[in-house]
Coordinates of C-alpha atoms in Angstrom, one line a residue:
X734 CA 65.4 -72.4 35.3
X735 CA 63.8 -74.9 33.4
X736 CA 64.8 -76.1 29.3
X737 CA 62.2 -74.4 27.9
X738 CA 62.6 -71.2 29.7
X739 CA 66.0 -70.9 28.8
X740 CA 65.6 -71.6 25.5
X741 CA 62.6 -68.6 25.7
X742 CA 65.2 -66.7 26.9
X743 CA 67.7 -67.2 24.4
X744 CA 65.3 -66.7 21.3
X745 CA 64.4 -63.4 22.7
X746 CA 68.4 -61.9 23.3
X747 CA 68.8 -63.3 19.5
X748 CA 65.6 -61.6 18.3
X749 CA 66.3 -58.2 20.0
X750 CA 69.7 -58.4 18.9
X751 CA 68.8 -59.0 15.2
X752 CA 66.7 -56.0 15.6
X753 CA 69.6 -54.0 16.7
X754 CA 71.3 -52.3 13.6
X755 CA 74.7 -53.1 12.9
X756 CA 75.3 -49.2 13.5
X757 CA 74.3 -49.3 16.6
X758 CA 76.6 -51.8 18.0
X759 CA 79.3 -50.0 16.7
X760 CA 77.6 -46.8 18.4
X761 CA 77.1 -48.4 21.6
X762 CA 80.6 -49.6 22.0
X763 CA 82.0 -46.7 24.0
X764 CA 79.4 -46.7 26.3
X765 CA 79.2 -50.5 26.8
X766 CA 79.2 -51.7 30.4
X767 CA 79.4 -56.2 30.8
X768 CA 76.6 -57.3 31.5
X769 CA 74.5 -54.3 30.8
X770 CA 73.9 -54.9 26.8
X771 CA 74.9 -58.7 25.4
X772 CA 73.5 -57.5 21.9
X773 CA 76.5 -55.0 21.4
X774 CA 79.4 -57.8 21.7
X775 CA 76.9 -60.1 19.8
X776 CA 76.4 -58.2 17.4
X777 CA 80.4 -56.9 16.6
X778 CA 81.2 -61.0 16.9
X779 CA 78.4 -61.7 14.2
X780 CA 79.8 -59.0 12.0
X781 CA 83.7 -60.2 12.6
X782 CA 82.8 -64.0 11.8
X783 CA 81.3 -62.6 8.9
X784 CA 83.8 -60.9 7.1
X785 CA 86.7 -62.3 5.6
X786 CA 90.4 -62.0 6.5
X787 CA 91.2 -59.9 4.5
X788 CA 88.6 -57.5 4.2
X789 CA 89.0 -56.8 8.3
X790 CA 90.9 -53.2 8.3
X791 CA 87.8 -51.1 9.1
X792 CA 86.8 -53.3 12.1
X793 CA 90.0 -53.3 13.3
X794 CA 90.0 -49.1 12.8
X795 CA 86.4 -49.0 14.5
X796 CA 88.0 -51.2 17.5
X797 CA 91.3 -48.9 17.7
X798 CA 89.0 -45.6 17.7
X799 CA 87.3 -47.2 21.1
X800 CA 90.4 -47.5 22.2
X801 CA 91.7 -44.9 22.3
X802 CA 88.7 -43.1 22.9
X803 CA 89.0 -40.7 26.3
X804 CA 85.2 -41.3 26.5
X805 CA 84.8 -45.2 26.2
X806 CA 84.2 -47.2 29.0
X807 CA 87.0 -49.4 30.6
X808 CA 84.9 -52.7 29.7
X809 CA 84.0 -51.2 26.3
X810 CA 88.3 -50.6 25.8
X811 CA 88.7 -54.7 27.6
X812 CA 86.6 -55.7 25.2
X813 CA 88.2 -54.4 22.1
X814 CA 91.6 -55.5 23.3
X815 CA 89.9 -59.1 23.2
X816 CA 88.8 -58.6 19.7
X817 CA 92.2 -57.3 18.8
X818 CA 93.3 -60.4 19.9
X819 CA 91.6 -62.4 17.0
X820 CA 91.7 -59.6 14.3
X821 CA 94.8 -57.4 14.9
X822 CA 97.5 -56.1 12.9
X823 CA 100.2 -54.9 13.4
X824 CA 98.4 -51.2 13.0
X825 CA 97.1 -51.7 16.2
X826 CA 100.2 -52.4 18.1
X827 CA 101.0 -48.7 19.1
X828 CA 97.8 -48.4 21.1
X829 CA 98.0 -51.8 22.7
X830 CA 102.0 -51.2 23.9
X831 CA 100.9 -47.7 25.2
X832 CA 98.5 -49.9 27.4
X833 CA 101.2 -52.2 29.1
X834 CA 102.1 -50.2 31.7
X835 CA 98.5 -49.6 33.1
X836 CA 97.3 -51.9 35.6
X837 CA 93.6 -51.5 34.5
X838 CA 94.7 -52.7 30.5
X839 CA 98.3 -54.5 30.4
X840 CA 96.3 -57.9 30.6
X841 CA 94.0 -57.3 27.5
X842 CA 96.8 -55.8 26.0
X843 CA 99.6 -58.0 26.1
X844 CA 97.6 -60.9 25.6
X845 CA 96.6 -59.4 22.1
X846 CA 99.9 -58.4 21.7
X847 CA 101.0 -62.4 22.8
X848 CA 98.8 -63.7 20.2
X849 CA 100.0 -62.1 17.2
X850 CA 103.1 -64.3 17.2
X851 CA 104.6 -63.6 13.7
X852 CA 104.3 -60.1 14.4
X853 CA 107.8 -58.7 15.0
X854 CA 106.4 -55.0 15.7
X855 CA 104.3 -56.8 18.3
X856 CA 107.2 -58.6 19.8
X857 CA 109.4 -55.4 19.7
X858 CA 106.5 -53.5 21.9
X859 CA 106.5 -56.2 24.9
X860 CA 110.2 -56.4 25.0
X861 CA 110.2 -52.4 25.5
X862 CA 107.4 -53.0 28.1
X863 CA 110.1 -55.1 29.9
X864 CA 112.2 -51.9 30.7
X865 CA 109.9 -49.7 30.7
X866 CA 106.6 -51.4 32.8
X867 CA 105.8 -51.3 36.5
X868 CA 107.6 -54.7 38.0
X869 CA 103.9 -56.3 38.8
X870 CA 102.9 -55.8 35.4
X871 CA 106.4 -57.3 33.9
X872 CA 105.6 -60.5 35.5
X873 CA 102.7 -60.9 33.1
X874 CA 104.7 -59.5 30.4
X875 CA 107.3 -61.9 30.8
X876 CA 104.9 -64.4 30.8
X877 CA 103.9 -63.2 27.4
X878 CA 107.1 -63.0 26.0
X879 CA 107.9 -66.8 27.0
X880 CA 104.9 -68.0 25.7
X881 CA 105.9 -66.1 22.0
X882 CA 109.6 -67.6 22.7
X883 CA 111.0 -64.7 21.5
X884 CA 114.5 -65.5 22.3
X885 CA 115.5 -61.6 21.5
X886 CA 114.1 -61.0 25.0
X887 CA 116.9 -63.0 26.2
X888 CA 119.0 -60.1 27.6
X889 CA 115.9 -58.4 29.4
X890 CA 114.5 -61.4 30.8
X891 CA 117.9 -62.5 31.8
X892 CA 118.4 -59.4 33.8
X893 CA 115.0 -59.6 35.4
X894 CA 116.3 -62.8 36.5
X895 CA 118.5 -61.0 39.0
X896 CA 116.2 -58.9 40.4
X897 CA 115.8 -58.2 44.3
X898 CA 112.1 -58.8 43.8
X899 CA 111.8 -62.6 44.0
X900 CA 108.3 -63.0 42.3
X901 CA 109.3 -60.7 39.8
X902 CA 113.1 -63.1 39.7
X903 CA 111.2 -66.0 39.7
X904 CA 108.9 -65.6 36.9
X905 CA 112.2 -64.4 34.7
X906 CA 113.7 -67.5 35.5
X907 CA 110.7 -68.9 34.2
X908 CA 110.7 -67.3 31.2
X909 CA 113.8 -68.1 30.5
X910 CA 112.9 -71.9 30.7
X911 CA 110.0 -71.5 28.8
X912 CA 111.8 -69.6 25.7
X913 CA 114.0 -72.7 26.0
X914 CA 116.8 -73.4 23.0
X915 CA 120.1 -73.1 23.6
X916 CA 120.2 -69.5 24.3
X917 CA 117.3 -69.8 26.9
X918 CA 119.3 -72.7 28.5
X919 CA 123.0 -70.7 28.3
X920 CA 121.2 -67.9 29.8
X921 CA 119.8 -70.0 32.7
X922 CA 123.0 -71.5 33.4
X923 CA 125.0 -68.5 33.4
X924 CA 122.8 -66.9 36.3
X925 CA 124.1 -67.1 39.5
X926 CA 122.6 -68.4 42.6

């Protein structure tokens, strides 16, 4: 496709999508399929980067109501996971740890939950999610919880460590390095071989 086209192309999907009410984004969302509508996530992106910090609560309720929607679409609920990974609070930690153990969401989930790194509540939810989640989706989780540091986790991961399932073992071990400090190291060295 030539330069010109493209930018055809793109002065079109910016026209129709400035046409589009802001209602109707938010309106569309449940039933939103990728690749089906680019004007819905357009649109919610536009109305995120323009509102300020502190004024983000009701996007951040419109998102959670998708969410936890029985009727919304599994992209519709990926994609408000991703925008709860730049707006969440800790409000929306409940429905995101409810999400770990399912192999459709934990992903979007715990990488929201990853990225809210001074959020205890959202620290305490993927710790739980170490006890409590399938062992393929604790490999991710632990991944998660390394990449926060939380050193709390120490205890879980440590035990993971020992696990008969090697990938699952081996990605504690991991962890372990990765939360690092002196605890991570004692814990590392008191595993045994």
């Amino acid at each position: 496709m030539n330069k010109k086209l493209k930018l055809a192309c793109a002065v079109i999907g910016v026209i129709l999508c400035a046409r589009m009410g802001l209602a109707d984004a938010w309106e569309n969302l449940p039933n939103w399929k990728w690749g089906a509508n680019p004007c819905v996530p357009e649109e919610i992106e536009g109305i995120v980067r323009g509102t300020p910090v502190g004024d983000r609560g009701p996007l951040e309720d419109k998102l959670l109501a998708v969410l936890t929607s029985a009727n919304a679409t599994p992209d519709a609920k990926a994609y408000c996971c991703r925008m709860l990974m730049r707006l969440g609070t800790d409000k929306c930690v409940p429905d995101l740890a409810k999400l770990l153990g399912d192999a459709d969401f934990s992903h979007y989930a715990r990488l929201a939950l990853q990225r809210m790194q001074s959020s205890e509540v959202a620290g305490a939810a993927l710790r739980a999610a170490l006890d409590t989640a399938p062992d393929a989706l604790k490999i991710g989780i632990l991944g998660s919880v390394a990449d926060r540091r939380d050193e709390k986790a120490i205890p879980q991961v440590k035990a993971l460590a020992a696990n008969a399932n090697a990938d699952l073992a081996s990605a504690a071990i991991g962890a372990l390095g990765r939360i690092g400090g002196k605890a991570g190291l004692d814990a590392i060295q008191a595993l045994k071989t």
